[in-house]
Amino acid sequence: MQRNAMTAFGAISSHCPGPSADGRPRLSQRAGGATLWLKREDLCHTGAHKINNALGQVLLARRMGKRRIIAETGAGQHGVAVATVCAKFGLDSEVYMGVDDMARQAINVDKMRLLGATVTPVDSGSKTLKDATNEAIRDWVTNVRTTHYIIGSAVGPHPYPVMVREFQSVIGREARDQMLAETGRLPTVVVACVGGGSNAIGIFAPFYDDPVRLIGVEAAGRGLRSGAHAASILAGRPGVLHGSFSYLLQDGDGQVLATHSISAGLDYPGVGPEHAFLHDARRAEYVSVTDQQALSAFHETSRLEGIIPALESSHAIAYAMTLAAEFATDDIVLINLSGRGDKDLDIVRGAAGV
Amino acid sequence: MFARLRAQRRLALIAYLTVGYPKLALTPALVEAAAGAGAEAIELGIPFSDPLADGRTIQATSQLALKAGVTVATALEAAKAARARTEVPLLFMTYLNPILAFGLDRFCRAAHEAGVDGLIVPDLPPTESADLRKTADNAGVDLVFFVAPTSSEAGIEAACRAATGFIYCIAVTGVTGARAQLDPAVLPLIQLVRRHTALPVVVGFGISRPEHLAALEGKADGAIVASALLDAIAQGPDDATGRVREFLTGLRPPP
């Protein structure tokens, strides 16, 4: 049933295509060691995993009789997914987006507007995802009788983190089935990028009971010591933001810090509480990748595989390529390719001289 | 604090000030001015970077205060200095994270030592409040909870069970900020709350005009004026104490 539901969006799990002389995919050959597999959420309608959750929540909104939908967005992928499902189901939608993100992900702003959504600029605070979330919550408490708030990541007050994980778990369930069907075995490691952490929790959750290492990759921005990053688990302390208790980038006085990542979708000072739990329970490992490493992986994946990955997902690829070298060729590193990179071309062009 | 007023059947006026707005050094004097102009209790907002329950006005005053370097520690000092100038009850209003970062126990004890009588934490639901309730109780500080027009009866019951001090009844469906009208739906909400508690019921959010207070007279035990007062200060920050006096006496002339 899950497979059929996903097939409608064209998502497939794919062995890295483009075999080289030794029969191995070119990205794996470059990395050395383990064979890399990509879970192709970039092939979902609207270009990222975000549609899985948007579709699930819009059905809930309809059941609750809510006619208006609001959302926050960072990279714009969640906003586009929400605008899409609202167009499909004939609901009004308003998407809050930081003005800095509107500038760096302008294509997605255009898409949301084409789809009929109102995009409302947020110019408070850091002008990115955190502040867009603040504004969406303020709208929600004001219009809660008519409005459903579709949170885009596995964050926010209960039951959102659980709900978003459930809707995104289709990624992991499908990847697990496909892996068994194609290779007859489970992956050695699953790697996913973590901002709020919805794509990661979605691919991790169905592997909880398996002997599979789970690795979440946070955005190290210009380096963890630079202060310009978004690595909540690695560099944050427990705190409360947006209704959940989790790792949070904050100063000594409990004020939430501004974050930086080249990828707007990872540019968030908190992280889903289930990731905090997985970290504390040592069920998942969390690492980080810099802007520069993510950019390199973006270019390598484009040139070696013919796949232009989102800058968010490029963080996962960058770490997986480093990690693969530690393993034998019959080991499998499964990467969640959570979105495609069309939206990032302006940023990549801007960073070309770096 | 409310017993006397209830005996008089008079609505208590509570004034909200953001600590450090327009200047940290002015906060104790503004408290004194508000008390002198008829405020029967003062709420002191400790600024937080992400004030989810607040509208434009308090977002702006909080940002300015944070930029000027206000911290939990300086807010405690300001409260202590205010306490030395006035007898009226003082309450801290802030979000949970600054309290967590300071340490629940350390914060509650320091608040009590500074002469603060109660705490209001808008992003702490009663169901998650056991730890802070215990530490506030041990420190001898009241903990106030909210009910809203959208609260379920179970939610109202939980807030009433958890609260000490008073129940904060939100007059609007939304965030803080001056409104032209007082939604009459707040009156049945007050009645509903009274069925669950003997604590005083105080109305806030949107209160900005004399007629709002008049409509609550005899119905609620108190009313909180926040954004409208800060807006008044913003119109003449060089004479902030004068603005506070003028606004509050205009809102309700002294008896």
Coordinates of C-alpha atoms in Angstrom, one line a residue:
Chain A
M1 CA 0.0 0.0 0.0
Q2 CA 2.8 2.4 0.9
R3 CA 4.6 1.6 -2.3
N4 CA 1.5 2.4 -4.4
A5 CA 0.9 5.6 -2.5
M6 CA 4.5 6.6 -3.2
T7 CA 4.5 5.5 -6.8
A8 CA 2.0 8.2 -7.4
F9 CA 4.7 10.7 -6.7
G10 CA 7.3 8.8 -8.7
A11 CA 9.6 8.1 -5.8
I12 CA 11.9 5.2 -6.2
S13 CA 15.0 3.9 -4.4
S14 CA 17.8 3.8 -6.9
H15 CA 21.2 2.3 -7.0
C16 CA 23.4 5.2 -8.0
P17 CA 23.2 5.0 -11.8
G18 CA 26.0 5.4 -14.3
P19 CA 28.1 2.3 -13.7
S20 CA 31.8 2.8 -14.2
A21 CA 34.4 0.3 -15.6
D22 CA 34.3 -1.8 -12.5
G23 CA 30.5 -2.0 -12.5
R24 CA 30.2 0.3 -9.5
P25 CA 28.3 3.6 -9.5
R26 CA 30.6 6.5 -10.2
L27 CA 29.8 8.3 -6.9
S28 CA 30.7 5.1 -5.0
Q29 CA 33.8 4.7 -7.0
R30 CA 34.9 8.2 -6.1
A31 CA 34.2 7.7 -2.4
G32 CA 35.8 4.3 -2.3
G33 CA 34.8 1.6 0.2
A34 CA 31.1 1.0 0.7
T35 CA 28.5 1.2 -2.1
L36 CA 26.3 4.3 -1.9
W37 CA 22.6 4.0 -2.4
L38 CA 20.3 7.0 -2.8
K39 CA 16.7 7.1 -1.6
R40 CA 15.3 9.3 -4.3
E41 CA 12.9 11.6 -2.4
D42 CA 14.1 14.3 -4.9
L43 CA 11.8 12.6 -7.4
C44 CA 8.7 13.2 -5.4
H45 CA 6.2 15.7 -6.8
T46 CA 7.4 19.2 -5.8
G47 CA 10.9 18.0 -5.6
A48 CA 11.4 16.9 -2.0
H49 CA 10.1 14.7 0.8
K50 CA 8.0 17.6 2.2
I51 CA 4.9 16.5 0.1
N52 CA 4.6 13.3 2.2
N53 CA 3.8 15.3 5.3
A54 CA 1.8 18.1 3.6
L55 CA -0.5 15.6 2.0
G56 CA -1.1 13.7 5.3
Q57 CA -1.8 16.9 7.2
V58 CA -4.1 18.4 4.6
L59 CA -6.2 15.3 4.8
L60 CA -6.4 15.8 8.6
A61 CA -7.4 19.5 8.0
R62 CA -10.2 18.5 5.7
R63 CA -11.4 15.9 8.3
M64 CA -11.4 18.7 11.0
G65 CA -13.3 21.0 8.7
K66 CA -10.6 23.6 8.5
R67 CA -10.8 25.6 5.3
R68 CA -7.6 27.7 5.7
I69 CA -4.0 26.3 5.8
I70 CA -0.9 28.1 7.1
A71 CA 2.7 27.0 7.0
E72 CA 6.2 28.2 7.6
T73 CA 9.0 27.6 5.2
G74 CA 12.7 27.9 5.1
A75 CA 14.0 26.7 1.8
G76 CA 10.5 26.9 0.4
Q77 CA 10.2 23.2 -0.3
H78 CA 7.6 22.8 2.5
G79 CA 5.8 25.9 1.4
V80 CA 5.6 24.7 -2.2
A81 CA 4.3 21.3 -1.0
V82 CA 1.7 23.0 1.1
A83 CA 0.7 25.3 -1.7
T84 CA 0.4 22.3 -4.0
V85 CA -1.9 20.2 -1.8
C86 CA -4.0 23.3 -1.1
A87 CA -4.4 23.9 -4.8
K88 CA -5.3 20.3 -5.2
F89 CA -7.9 20.3 -2.5
G90 CA -9.2 23.9 -3.0
L91 CA -8.1 25.3 0.3
D92 CA -6.7 28.8 1.1
S93 CA -3.1 28.8 2.0
E94 CA -0.7 31.4 3.5
V95 CA 3.0 30.6 3.8
Y96 CA 5.3 32.6 6.2
M97 CA 8.8 33.0 5.0
G98 CA 11.8 35.0 6.3
V99 CA 12.7 37.8 3.9
D100 CA 16.3 36.5 3.8
D101 CA 15.0 33.1 2.7
M102 CA 12.7 34.7 0.1
A103 CA 15.7 36.3 -1.5
R104 CA 17.9 33.2 -1.6
Q105 CA 15.1 30.8 -2.6
A106 CA 13.2 33.1 -5.0
I107 CA 12.2 30.4 -7.4
N108 CA 10.2 28.7 -4.7
V109 CA 8.5 32.0 -3.8
D110 CA 7.4 32.2 -7.4
K111 CA 6.2 28.6 -7.4
M112 CA 4.1 29.1 -4.3
R113 CA 2.5 32.2 -5.8
L114 CA 1.8 30.4 -9.0
L115 CA 0.1 27.7 -7.0
G116 CA -2.2 30.2 -5.4
A117 CA -0.6 30.6 -2.0
T118 CA -0.1 34.0 -0.3
V119 CA 3.5 34.3 0.7
T120 CA 3.9 36.6 3.7
P121 CA 7.4 38.0 4.3
V122 CA 8.7 37.8 7.9
D123 CA 11.3 40.5 8.7
S124 CA 11.6 40.0 12.5
G125 CA 14.6 38.4 14.3
S126 CA 17.0 36.5 12.0
K127 CA 14.5 36.7 9.1
T128 CA 14.8 33.0 8.5
L129 CA 12.9 29.8 9.4
K130 CA 12.7 30.3 13.2
D131 CA 11.0 33.7 12.7
A132 CA 8.7 32.4 10.0
T133 CA 7.7 29.7 12.5
N134 CA 7.0 32.3 15.2
E135 CA 4.7 34.2 12.8
A136 CA 2.9 31.1 11.8
I137 CA 2.2 30.2 15.4
R138 CA 0.9 33.7 16.1
D139 CA -1.4 33.4 13.1
W140 CA -2.5 30.0 14.3
V141 CA -3.5 31.1 17.8
T142 CA -5.4 34.0 16.2
N143 CA -7.3 31.9 13.6
V144 CA -7.3 28.5 15.1
R145 CA -11.0 28.0 14.7
T146 CA -10.8 28.1 10.9
T147 CA -7.1 27.3 10.3
H148 CA -4.9 24.3 10.4
Y149 CA -1.1 24.9 10.8
I150 CA 0.9 22.4 8.7
I151 CA 4.3 22.4 10.4
G152 CA 6.9 21.3 7.9
S153 CA 9.4 19.6 10.2
A154 CA 9.4 17.1 13.1
V155 CA 9.3 20.1 15.5
G156 CA 6.8 22.2 17.4
P157 CA 4.3 21.2 20.1
H158 CA 3.0 17.7 20.6
P159 CA 1.6 16.0 18.6
Y160 CA 3.4 17.6 15.6
P161 CA 6.8 15.8 16.0
V162 CA 5.1 12.4 16.2
M163 CA 2.6 13.2 13.4
V164 CA 5.3 14.5 11.0
R165 CA 7.5 11.4 11.8
E166 CA 4.6 9.1 11.0
F167 CA 3.8 10.8 7.7
Q168 CA 7.5 10.9 6.7
S169 CA 8.1 7.2 7.8
V170 CA 6.9 6.2 4.4
I171 CA 10.5 7.1 3.3
G172 CA 12.1 4.5 5.6
R173 CA 9.5 1.9 5.2
E174 CA 9.8 2.1 1.4
A175 CA 13.6 2.3 1.5
R176 CA 13.8 -0.8 3.8
D177 CA 11.5 -2.8 1.6
Q178 CA 13.3 -1.8 -1.6
M179 CA 16.7 -2.5 -0.1
L180 CA 15.7 -6.0 0.9
A181 CA 14.1 -6.6 -2.5
E182 CA 17.1 -5.3 -4.5
T183 CA 20.0 -6.6 -2.4
G184 CA 18.5 -9.1 0.0
R185 CA 19.9 -7.3 3.0
L186 CA 19.7 -4.2 5.1
P187 CA 22.1 -1.2 4.8
T188 CA 25.1 -1.0 7.1
V189 CA 24.4 2.7 7.7
V190 CA 21.6 5.2 6.9
V191 CA 22.6 8.8 6.5
A192 CA 20.3 11.8 6.4
C193 CA 20.7 15.6 6.9
V194 CA 19.1 17.2 10.0
G195 CA 17.7 20.7 10.3
G196 CA 14.4 20.2 12.1
G197 CA 15.0 16.6 11.1
S198 CA 11.8 15.4 9.2
N199 CA 13.5 13.6 6.4
A200 CA 16.0 12.0 8.8
I201 CA 13.3 10.9 11.3
G202 CA 11.3 9.6 8.4
I203 CA 14.0 7.3 7.1
F204 CA 15.4 6.4 10.5
A205 CA 12.2 5.3 12.3
P206 CA 11.5 2.1 10.3
F207 CA 15.1 1.0 11.1
Y208 CA 15.0 1.5 14.9
D209 CA 14.8 -2.3 15.6
D210 CA 17.4 -3.3 13.0
P211 CA 21.1 -3.6 13.4
V212 CA 21.6 -0.5 11.2
R213 CA 23.7 2.5 12.2
L214 CA 21.7 5.8 11.9
I215 CA 23.6 9.0 11.2
G216 CA 22.2 12.5 11.2
V217 CA 24.2 15.2 9.5
E218 CA 23.8 18.8 10.9
A219 CA 24.9 22.0 9.2
A220 CA 28.3 23.1 10.4
G221 CA 28.0 26.3 8.3
R222 CA 31.4 28.1 8.4
G223 CA 32.6 25.7 11.1
L224 CA 31.3 24.8 14.6
R225 CA 33.8 27.1 16.2
S226 CA 32.8 30.1 14.0
G227 CA 29.5 30.4 15.7
A228 CA 28.0 30.6 12.2
H229 CA 26.3 27.2 12.0
A230 CA 23.0 25.4 12.7
A231 CA 24.3 22.3 14.6
S232 CA 21.8 22.2 17.5
I233 CA 22.6 18.7 18.8
L234 CA 26.4 19.1 18.5
A235 CA 26.7 22.6 19.8
G236 CA 23.4 23.4 21.6
R237 CA 22.0 22.8 25.1
P238 CA 18.6 21.5 26.1
G239 CA 15.9 24.2 25.9
V240 CA 12.3 25.0 24.9
L241 CA 11.4 26.6 21.6
H242 CA 8.2 26.4 19.6
G243 CA 6.6 24.1 22.2
S244 CA 9.1 21.4 22.5
F245 CA 12.1 20.5 24.7
S246 CA 15.1 19.6 22.7
Y247 CA 18.6 20.7 21.8
L248 CA 18.7 24.4 21.1
L249 CA 21.3 26.9 20.0
Q250 CA 21.1 29.6 22.7
D251 CA 23.2 32.0 24.7
G252 CA 23.9 31.7 28.4
D253 CA 20.7 33.6 29.2
G254 CA 18.4 31.3 27.2
Q255 CA 18.0 33.6 24.3
V256 CA 17.8 31.8 21.0
L257 CA 20.9 32.4 18.7
A258 CA 20.9 33.3 15.1
T259 CA 22.0 30.4 12.9
H260 CA 23.8 30.1 9.6
S261 CA 23.8 27.5 6.9
I262 CA 24.2 27.7 3.1
S263 CA 21.1 25.6 2.9
A264 CA 18.0 27.5 4.1
G265 CA 16.2 24.2 5.0
L266 CA 18.8 23.4 7.7
D267 CA 19.0 27.0 9.0
Y268 CA 17.1 26.4 12.3
P269 CA 18.3 26.7 15.9
G270 CA 16.4 23.8 17.2
V271 CA 15.9 20.1 16.2
G272 CA 13.0 17.7 16.5
P273 CA 12.8 16.2 20.0
E274 CA 12.9 12.7 18.8
H275 CA 16.4 13.3 17.4
A276 CA 17.4 14.7 20.9
F277 CA 16.1 11.4 22.3
L278 CA 17.9 9.2 19.8
H279 CA 21.1 11.2 20.5
D280 CA 20.8 10.8 24.3
A281 CA 19.9 7.1 23.9
R282 CA 22.8 6.6 21.6
R283 CA 20.6 5.0 19.0
A284 CA 21.6 7.5 16.3
E285 CA 24.9 9.4 15.8
Y286 CA 25.0 13.1 14.9
V287 CA 27.8 14.7 12.9
S288 CA 28.2 17.8 10.9
V289 CA 29.3 19.0 7.5
T290 CA 30.4 22.5 6.5
D291 CA 28.9 24.7 3.8
Q292 CA 32.1 24.1 1.7
Q293 CA 31.9 20.3 2.1
A294 CA 28.2 20.3 1.2
L295 CA 29.0 22.4 -1.9
S296 CA 31.7 19.9 -3.0
A297 CA 29.2 17.0 -2.7
F298 CA 26.6 19.0 -4.6
H299 CA 29.0 19.4 -7.5
E300 CA 30.3 15.8 -7.4
T301 CA 26.8 14.3 -7.3
S302 CA 25.8 16.5 -10.2
R303 CA 28.8 15.6 -12.4
L304 CA 29.3 11.9 -11.4
E305 CA 25.6 10.8 -11.3
G306 CA 23.6 13.4 -13.3
I307 CA 21.6 14.2 -10.2
I308 CA 21.5 17.8 -8.9
P309 CA 20.8 17.4 -5.1
A310 CA 19.4 19.9 -2.8
L311 CA 22.1 21.7 -0.7
E312 CA 20.4 20.2 2.4
S313 CA 20.7 16.6 1.1
S314 CA 24.3 17.5 -0.1
H315 CA 25.2 17.5 3.6
A316 CA 24.2 13.9 3.9
I317 CA 26.0 12.9 0.7
A318 CA 29.2 14.7 1.8
Y319 CA 29.3 12.8 5.1
A320 CA 28.4 9.5 3.5
M321 CA 31.2 9.8 1.0
T322 CA 33.8 10.3 3.8
L323 CA 32.2 7.5 5.8
A324 CA 32.1 5.0 2.8
A325 CA 35.9 4.9 2.7
E326 CA 35.9 3.2 6.1
F327 CA 33.9 0.2 4.9
A328 CA 34.3 -2.7 2.5
T329 CA 32.7 -2.7 -0.9
D330 CA 30.0 -5.1 0.1
D331 CA 28.8 -2.7 2.8
I332 CA 25.9 -0.4 1.9
V333 CA 25.5 3.2 2.9
L334 CA 22.0 4.4 2.3
I335 CA 21.7 8.2 1.8
N336 CA 18.3 10.0 2.0
L337 CA 18.4 12.2 -1.1
S338 CA 15.7 14.3 0.5
G339 CA 15.3 16.9 -2.3
R340 CA 16.5 18.2 -5.6
G341 CA 18.7 21.2 -6.1
D342 CA 17.1 23.3 -8.8
K343 CA 16.1 25.8 -6.1
D344 CA 19.7 26.2 -5.0
L345 CA 21.2 27.3 -8.3
D346 CA 21.4 31.0 -7.3
I347 CA 23.2 30.1 -4.1
V348 CA 25.6 27.8 -5.8
R349 CA 26.3 30.4 -8.5
G350 CA 26.9 33.0 -5.8
A351 CA 29.3 30.6 -4.0
A352 CA 31.2 29.7 -7.2
G353 CA 34.1 32.0 -6.4
V354 CA 34.5 30.7 -2.9
Chain B
M1 CA -3.7 41.5 46.8
F2 CA -7.1 41.0 45.3
A3 CA -9.0 40.3 48.5
R4 CA -9.4 43.9 49.4
L5 CA -10.4 44.9 46.0
R6 CA -13.0 42.2 45.7
A7 CA -14.4 43.4 49.0
Q8 CA -14.7 46.8 47.4
R9 CA -16.0 45.1 44.2
R10 CA -13.5 47.1 42.3
L11 CA -11.5 46.0 39.3
A12 CA -7.7 45.9 39.9
L13 CA -5.6 47.6 37.2
I14 CA -2.4 45.7 36.4
A15 CA 0.2 47.5 34.3
Y16 CA 2.8 45.6 32.1
L17 CA 6.2 47.0 31.5
T18 CA 9.0 45.3 29.5
V19 CA 12.2 45.4 31.7
G20 CA 14.7 47.7 30.0
Y21 CA 12.2 49.6 27.8
P22 CA 12.8 52.3 26.9
K23 CA 15.9 52.2 29.2
L24 CA 17.0 49.7 31.9
A25 CA 17.7 52.5 34.3
L26 CA 14.1 53.8 34.0
T27 CA 12.3 50.5 34.9
P28 CA 12.1 51.1 38.7
A29 CA 10.9 54.7 38.2
L30 CA 8.3 53.5 35.7
V31 CA 7.0 50.9 38.1
E32 CA 6.7 53.6 40.8
A33 CA 5.0 55.9 38.3
A34 CA 2.5 53.2 37.3
A35 CA 1.7 52.4 41.0
G36 CA 1.3 56.1 41.7
A37 CA -1.1 56.4 38.7
G38 CA -3.5 53.7 39.9
A39 CA -1.9 50.4 38.9
E40 CA -2.6 47.9 41.7
A41 CA 0.0 45.4 40.5
I42 CA 2.9 45.5 38.0
E43 CA 3.8 42.8 35.5
L44 CA 7.5 43.0 34.5
G45 CA 8.3 41.3 31.2
I46 CA 11.7 39.8 31.0
P47 CA 12.5 40.0 27.2
F48 CA 12.9 36.8 25.2
S49 CA 14.2 36.4 21.6
D50 CA 11.1 34.6 20.4
P51 CA 8.0 35.9 22.2
L52 CA 5.4 33.7 20.5
A53 CA 2.4 35.0 22.5
D54 CA 3.2 38.6 21.8
G55 CA 2.2 41.0 19.0
R56 CA 4.2 43.7 17.3
T57 CA 4.5 46.1 20.3
I58 CA 6.0 43.7 22.8
Q59 CA 8.1 42.0 20.1
A60 CA 9.6 45.4 19.5
T61 CA 10.1 46.4 23.1
S62 CA 11.7 43.0 23.8
Q63 CA 14.1 43.3 20.9
L64 CA 15.1 46.8 22.0
A65 CA 15.6 45.6 25.6
L66 CA 17.7 42.6 24.4
K67 CA 19.8 44.8 22.2
A68 CA 20.4 47.1 25.2
G69 CA 21.8 44.0 27.1
V70 CA 18.9 43.2 29.4
T71 CA 19.4 39.7 31.0
V72 CA 17.5 37.7 33.6
A73 CA 20.1 38.9 36.1
T74 CA 19.5 42.6 35.3
A75 CA 15.8 42.0 35.3
L76 CA 16.1 40.7 38.9
E77 CA 18.1 43.7 39.9
A78 CA 15.5 46.0 38.3
A79 CA 12.7 44.2 40.2
K80 CA 14.6 44.6 43.4
A81 CA 15.1 48.3 42.8
A82 CA 11.4 48.7 41.9
R83 CA 10.4 46.8 45.1
A84 CA 12.4 49.3 47.1
R85 CA 10.1 52.1 45.7
T86 CA 6.7 50.5 45.9
E87 CA 4.5 48.0 47.9
V88 CA 2.3 46.9 45.0
P89 CA 2.6 43.2 43.9
L90 CA 5.2 42.5 41.2
L91 CA 5.0 39.7 38.7
F92 CA 7.5 38.5 36.2
M93 CA 6.3 37.6 32.8
T94 CA 8.7 35.6 30.6
Y95 CA 9.0 32.6 28.5
L96 CA 10.2 29.2 29.7
N97 CA 13.6 29.1 28.1
P98 CA 15.2 32.0 30.0
I99 CA 14.0 30.5 33.2
L100 CA 15.3 27.0 32.3
A101 CA 18.7 28.5 31.3
F102 CA 18.9 30.4 34.6
G103 CA 17.8 27.3 36.6
L104 CA 14.2 26.8 37.8
D105 CA 15.2 26.8 41.5
R106 CA 17.7 29.6 41.3
F107 CA 15.3 31.7 39.3
C108 CA 12.4 31.2 41.7
R109 CA 14.5 31.9 44.8
A110 CA 16.1 35.0 43.2
A111 CA 12.7 36.3 42.2
H112 CA 11.4 35.9 45.7
E113 CA 14.4 37.6 47.2
A114 CA 14.0 40.5 44.7
G115 CA 10.5 40.9 46.1
V116 CA 8.6 39.4 43.1
D117 CA 5.3 37.9 44.1
G118 CA 4.4 35.8 41.0
L119 CA 5.4 34.4 37.7
I120 CA 3.5 34.3 34.3
V121 CA 5.0 31.9 31.7
P122 CA 2.8 31.9 28.5
D123 CA 4.5 29.0 26.8
L124 CA 4.2 26.6 29.8
P125 CA 1.0 24.6 29.7
P126 CA -0.3 23.4 33.1
T127 CA 0.2 19.8 32.0
E128 CA 4.0 20.4 31.7
S129 CA 4.3 22.6 34.7
A130 CA 5.0 20.2 37.7
D131 CA 8.7 21.1 38.1
L132 CA 8.2 24.9 38.0
R133 CA 5.1 24.7 40.2
K134 CA 7.1 22.9 42.8
T135 CA 10.1 25.2 42.8
A136 CA 7.8 28.3 42.7
D137 CA 5.8 27.0 45.6
N138 CA 9.0 26.2 47.6
A139 CA 10.2 29.7 46.9
G140 CA 6.9 31.3 47.9
V141 CA 6.2 32.7 44.4
D142 CA 2.8 32.3 42.7
L143 CA 2.5 30.7 39.3
V144 CA -0.2 32.1 37.0
F145 CA -1.8 30.1 34.2
F146 CA -3.8 31.1 31.2
V147 CA -7.2 30.3 29.9
A148 CA -8.4 31.4 26.4
P149 CA -11.7 31.6 24.5
T150 CA -10.6 28.4 22.8
S151 CA -9.7 26.5 25.9
S152 CA -11.7 23.3 26.5
E153 CA -13.4 22.8 29.8
A154 CA -10.7 20.2 30.7
G155 CA -8.0 22.8 29.8
I156 CA -9.7 25.4 32.0
E157 CA -9.9 22.9 34.8
A158 CA -6.2 22.0 34.5
A159 CA -5.2 25.7 34.5
C160 CA -7.4 26.3 37.6
R161 CA -6.0 23.3 39.4
A162 CA -2.3 24.3 38.6
A163 CA -2.6 28.0 39.3
T164 CA -1.8 30.0 42.4
G165 CA -2.2 33.8 42.5
F166 CA -4.8 34.3 39.8
I167 CA -6.1 33.0 36.5
Y168 CA -5.1 34.9 33.5
C169 CA -8.1 35.0 31.2
I170 CA -7.2 35.9 27.6
A171 CA -9.7 38.3 26.1
V172 CA -9.0 37.6 22.5
T173 CA -8.2 34.7 20.2
G174 CA -4.7 35.7 19.4
V175 CA -1.6 37.4 20.6
T176 CA -1.0 40.5 22.8
G177 CA -1.6 43.9 21.3
A178 CA -4.0 46.8 21.8
R179 CA -7.5 46.2 20.2
A180 CA -10.3 48.7 19.6
Q181 CA -13.0 46.4 20.9
L182 CA -13.3 44.1 23.9
D183 CA -14.8 40.8 22.7
P184 CA -18.0 40.3 24.9
A185 CA -17.3 36.6 24.7
V186 CA -14.8 37.1 27.5
L187 CA -17.7 37.6 30.0
P188 CA -19.1 34.0 29.8
L189 CA -15.5 32.7 29.8
I190 CA -15.0 34.5 33.2
Q191 CA -18.1 32.8 34.5
L192 CA -16.9 29.4 33.3
V193 CA -13.6 29.9 35.0
R194 CA -15.3 30.9 38.3
R195 CA -17.0 27.5 38.3
H196 CA -13.6 25.9 38.6
T197 CA -11.7 28.1 41.0
A198 CA -12.0 30.6 43.8
L199 CA -8.9 32.4 42.6
P200 CA -9.2 35.9 41.3
V201 CA -9.8 36.1 37.5
V202 CA -7.8 38.7 35.6
V203 CA -8.4 39.6 32.0
G204 CA -5.6 40.6 29.6
F205 CA -4.7 40.9 25.9
G206 CA -6.1 43.7 23.9
I207 CA -7.2 45.9 26.8
S208 CA -6.5 49.5 25.9
R209 CA -9.4 51.8 26.6
P210 CA -11.4 53.1 29.5
E211 CA -14.6 51.4 28.2
H212 CA -12.8 48.1 28.2
L213 CA -12.2 48.5 32.0
A214 CA -15.8 49.7 32.5
A215 CA -17.1 46.6 30.8
L216 CA -15.1 44.3 33.1
E217 CA -15.9 46.2 36.3
G218 CA -17.9 43.9 38.6
K219 CA -17.2 41.0 36.2
A220 CA -13.5 40.3 36.5
D221 CA -11.2 40.9 39.5
G222 CA -8.5 42.6 37.4
A223 CA -7.4 43.8 34.0
I224 CA -4.0 43.9 32.5
V225 CA -2.9 46.7 30.2
A226 CA 0.3 46.1 28.4
S227 CA 0.8 46.9 24.7
A228 CA -1.3 50.1 24.9
L229 CA 0.8 51.4 27.8
L230 CA 4.1 50.6 25.9
D231 CA 2.7 52.3 22.8
A232 CA 2.0 55.3 24.9
I233 CA 5.6 55.3 26.2
A234 CA 6.9 54.9 22.6
Q235 CA 5.2 58.2 21.7
G236 CA 7.3 60.0 24.2
P237 CA 10.2 57.9 25.4
D238 CA 12.0 61.0 26.7
D239 CA 9.3 61.5 29.3
A240 CA 8.4 57.8 29.9
T241 CA 7.3 58.3 33.5
G242 CA 5.0 61.2 32.4
R243 CA 3.6 59.0 29.6
V244 CA 2.9 56.2 32.0
R245 CA 1.1 58.5 34.5
E246 CA -0.9 60.2 31.7
F247 CA -2.0 57.0 30.1
L248 CA -3.0 55.1 33.2
T249 CA -4.9 58.0 34.7
G250 CA -6.6 58.5 31.4
L251 CA -7.5 54.9 31.3
R252 CA -9.1 55.1 34.7
P253 CA -9.2 58.3 36.7
P254 CA -8.0 57.9 40.4
P255 CA -10.9 57.3 42.8

